[in-house]
Amino acid sequence: MIDLPDDTFRACQSWLAHLAGERRLSPKTLEAYGRDARQFFTFLTDHLGGPPTLDAIARLKPMDLRAFLAARRAAGVTGRSLMRQLAALRSFARHLERAGLGTASAFVAMRAPKVSKGLPRPLTAEAARAVADADSRAGEAREGWILARDAAVMTLLYGCGLRISEALGLKGTDVKALAAGSLIVTGKGGKMREVPVLPQVARAVADYVAACPYQLKPDGPLFVGARGGPLSPRIIQLAMERLRGALGLPASATPHALRHSFASHLLGRGGDLRAIQELLGHASLSTTQIYTKVDATRLLAAYDAAHPRA
């Protein structure tokens, strides 16, 4: 890490504090934005011949920013990551502008990098149910409560459309809400939403709680690891990897694909798009509308496979 000039360092810390406090960005987003800024400052140190002061940043031109993005792309960074980095730098520049420490004109003038938009790849309903079934891993040499725990998490992802961070962020106090059939979830940016809980989901969580050898504290994590600490998302990812092998599923079958499956299957059965948006916690309806394309793609595939004139 380079030694930044005092004014740049203080401005960066003030910006991150603003994002955490007033904008209420998630810790992971803050970490990514901070990393983006450090990479930008490191590039500028070579590009400008020394650590960047606020005056030097204010004098940057669009060509300087294009040089940074070109260097990142040459390092193998994807278009989506470049788009996030540019968004982070624009946010920092606007923060400087509001504080009277610079201008955001060069950053605003930059076009966002092109991003190839791939469609979500949901599982079939049969595969999603198998993934959420503890019996699918009955042959593994693992304790029964761990298999029940993993199945409960998978069931929450598919049955409630939760993100893995949301499922693992549940507390012991949420057991009663799950049993009652309605759950308050804290999503991205600290936004809260209410999701209905199917009886099958509540039953899977209850089976895990009954089998868990640790006492689950009301203010502690609902899902715990083998030693009783908070459960890491990586453990669920590894469980899904084993299920892919056991069930013959493609590499696109990830924990997040269960959330895609939740939305796609609801839409395929006539679910209202606006209601699905609220269930998923999407800020914009356009984010949810991508599932209509998934449904149309499947319809065309079925047509091509079955229609005699296809």
mmCIF file with all atom_site columns, N, CA, C and O in Angstrom, residues 1 45 61 75 85 155-156 183 205 213 225 245 256 279 307:
data_model
loop_
_atom_site.group_PDB
_atom_site.id
_atom_site.type_symbol
_atom_site.label_atom_id
_atom_site.label_alt_id
_atom_site.label_comp_id
_atom_site.label_asym_id
_atom_site.label_entity_id
_atom_site.label_seq_id
_atom_site.pdbx_PDB_ins_code
_atom_site.Cartn_x
_atom_site.Cartn_y
_atom_site.Cartn_z
_atom_site.occupancy
_atom_site.B_iso_or_equiv
_atom_site.pdbx_formal_charge
_atom_site.auth_seq_id
_atom_site.auth_comp_id
_atom_site.auth_asym_id
_atom_site.auth_atom_id
_atom_site.pdbx_PDB_model_num
ATOM 1  N N  . MET A 1 1   ? 0.840   -1.188  0.000   1.00 0.00 ? 1   MET A N  1
ATOM 2  C CA . MET A 1 1   ? 0.000   0.000   0.000   1.00 0.00 ? 1   MET A CA 1
ATOM 3  C C  . MET A 1 1   ? 0.877   1.240   0.000   1.00 0.00 ? 1   MET A C  1
ATOM 4  O O  . MET A 1 1   ? 1.814   1.354   0.791   1.00 0.00 ? 1   MET A O  1
ATOM 5  N N  . THR A 1 45  ? -0.019  6.866   -8.784  1.00 0.00 ? 45  THR A N  1
ATOM 6  C CA . THR A 1 45  ? 1.355   7.070   -8.309  1.00 0.00 ? 45  THR A CA 1
ATOM 7  C C  . THR A 1 45  ? 2.357   6.818   -9.430  1.00 0.00 ? 45  THR A C  1
ATOM 8  O O  . THR A 1 45  ? 3.322   7.570   -9.605  1.00 0.00 ? 45  THR A O  1
ATOM 9  N N  . LYS A 1 61  ? -7.885  14.301  -16.313 1.00 0.00 ? 61  LYS A N  1
ATOM 10 C CA . LYS A 1 61  ? -8.699  14.383  -17.511 1.00 0.00 ? 61  LYS A CA 1
ATOM 11 C C  . LYS A 1 61  ? -9.307  13.002  -17.809 1.00 0.00 ? 61  LYS A C  1
ATOM 12 O O  . LYS A 1 61  ? -8.817  11.976  -17.302 1.00 0.00 ? 61  LYS A O  1
ATOM 13 N N  . ALA A 1 75  ? -5.139  -6.238  -16.905 1.00 0.00 ? 75  ALA A N  1
ATOM 14 C CA . ALA A 1 75  ? -4.840  -7.134  -15.775 1.00 0.00 ? 75  ALA A CA 1
ATOM 15 C C  . ALA A 1 75  ? -5.879  -8.242  -15.632 1.00 0.00 ? 75  ALA A C  1
ATOM 16 O O  . ALA A 1 75  ? -5.816  -9.030  -14.685 1.00 0.00 ? 75  ALA A O  1
ATOM 17 N N  . GLN A 1 85  ? -15.831 -0.224  -10.399 1.00 0.00 ? 85  GLN A N  1
ATOM 18 C CA . GLN A 1 85  ? -14.720 0.645   -10.049 1.00 0.00 ? 85  GLN A CA 1
ATOM 19 C C  . GLN A 1 85  ? -14.981 2.079   -10.492 1.00 0.00 ? 85  GLN A C  1
ATOM 20 O O  . GLN A 1 85  ? -14.702 3.030   -9.745  1.00 0.00 ? 85  GLN A O  1
ATOM 21 N N  . THR A 1 155 ? -32.850 -24.623 1.551   1.00 0.00 ? 155 THR A N  1
ATOM 22 C CA . THR A 1 155 ? -34.303 -24.482 1.479   1.00 0.00 ? 155 THR A CA 1
ATOM 23 C C  . THR A 1 155 ? -34.708 -23.020 1.609   1.00 0.00 ? 155 THR A C  1
ATOM 24 O O  . THR A 1 155 ? -35.653 -22.563 0.945   1.00 0.00 ? 155 THR A O  1
ATOM 25 N N  . LEU A 1 156 ? -34.014 -22.268 2.447   1.00 0.00 ? 156 LEU A N  1
ATOM 26 C CA . LEU A 1 156 ? -34.295 -20.834 2.582   1.00 0.00 ? 156 LEU A CA 1
ATOM 27 C C  . LEU A 1 156 ? -33.982 -20.087 1.284   1.00 0.00 ? 156 LEU A C  1
ATOM 28 O O  . LEU A 1 156 ? -34.711 -19.185 0.882   1.00 0.00 ? 156 LEU A O  1
ATOM 29 N N  . LEU A 1 183 ? -41.158 -13.745 7.753   1.00 0.00 ? 183 LEU A N  1
ATOM 30 C CA . LEU A 1 183 ? -39.805 -13.415 8.194   1.00 0.00 ? 183 LEU A CA 1
ATOM 31 C C  . LEU A 1 183 ? -39.423 -12.017 7.719   1.00 0.00 ? 183 LEU A C  1
ATOM 32 O O  . LEU A 1 183 ? -39.684 -11.644 6.571   1.00 0.00 ? 183 LEU A O  1
ATOM 33 N N  . VAL A 1 205 ? -35.910 -25.809 8.791   1.00 0.00 ? 205 VAL A N  1
ATOM 34 C CA . VAL A 1 205 ? -35.177 -25.069 9.819   1.00 0.00 ? 205 VAL A CA 1
ATOM 35 C C  . VAL A 1 205 ? -35.412 -25.702 11.187  1.00 0.00 ? 205 VAL A C  1
ATOM 36 O O  . VAL A 1 205 ? -34.477 -25.833 11.997  1.00 0.00 ? 205 VAL A O  1
ATOM 37 N N  . PRO A 1 213 ? -26.268 -29.529 17.962  1.00 0.00 ? 213 PRO A N  1
ATOM 38 C CA . PRO A 1 213 ? -25.746 -29.840 19.303  1.00 0.00 ? 213 PRO A CA 1
ATOM 39 C C  . PRO A 1 213 ? -25.408 -28.599 20.128  1.00 0.00 ? 213 PRO A C  1
ATOM 40 O O  . PRO A 1 213 ? -25.091 -28.724 21.320  1.00 0.00 ? 213 PRO A O  1
ATOM 41 N N  . GLY A 1 225 ? -21.264 -23.132 12.534  1.00 0.00 ? 225 GLY A N  1
ATOM 42 C CA . GLY A 1 225 ? -20.331 -24.082 11.953  1.00 0.00 ? 225 GLY A CA 1
ATOM 43 C C  . GLY A 1 225 ? -20.105 -25.275 12.854  1.00 0.00 ? 225 GLY A C  1
ATOM 44 O O  . GLY A 1 225 ? -20.718 -25.401 13.920  1.00 0.00 ? 225 GLY A O  1
ATOM 45 N N  . GLY A 1 245 ? -21.847 -32.761 -7.927  1.00 0.00 ? 245 GLY A N  1
ATOM 46 C CA . GLY A 1 245 ? -21.280 -34.050 -8.324  1.00 0.00 ? 245 GLY A CA 1
ATOM 47 C C  . GLY A 1 245 ? -22.250 -35.199 -8.109  1.00 0.00 ? 245 GLY A C  1
ATOM 48 O O  . GLY A 1 245 ? -22.388 -36.082 -8.967  1.00 0.00 ? 245 GLY A O  1
ATOM 49 N N  . HIS A 1 256 ? -26.474 -19.212 -5.188  1.00 0.00 ? 256 HIS A N  1
ATOM 50 C CA . HIS A 1 256 ? -27.242 -18.066 -5.696  1.00 0.00 ? 256 HIS A CA 1
ATOM 51 C C  . HIS A 1 256 ? -28.206 -18.491 -6.804  1.00 0.00 ? 256 HIS A C  1
ATOM 52 O O  . HIS A 1 256 ? -29.240 -17.830 -7.020  1.00 0.00 ? 256 HIS A O  1
ATOM 53 N N  . LEU A 1 279 ? -40.341 -9.497  -3.114  1.00 0.00 ? 279 LEU A N  1
ATOM 54 C CA . LEU A 1 279 ? -39.853 -10.692 -2.416  1.00 0.00 ? 279 LEU A CA 1
ATOM 55 C C  . LEU A 1 279 ? -38.331 -10.804 -2.498  1.00 0.00 ? 279 LEU A C  1
ATOM 56 O O  . LEU A 1 279 ? -37.670 -11.228 -1.547  1.00 0.00 ? 279 LEU A O  1
ATOM 57 N N  . HIS A 1 307 ? -42.274 -28.536 -31.391 1.00 0.00 ? 307 HIS A N  1
ATOM 58 C CA . HIS A 1 307 ? -43.176 -28.171 -32.487 1.00 0.00 ? 307 HIS A CA 1
ATOM 59 C C  . HIS A 1 307 ? -42.734 -28.848 -33.795 1.00 0.00 ? 307 HIS A C  1
ATOM 60 O O  . HIS A 1 307 ? -41.564 -28.805 -34.159 1.00 0.00 ? 307 HIS A O  1
#
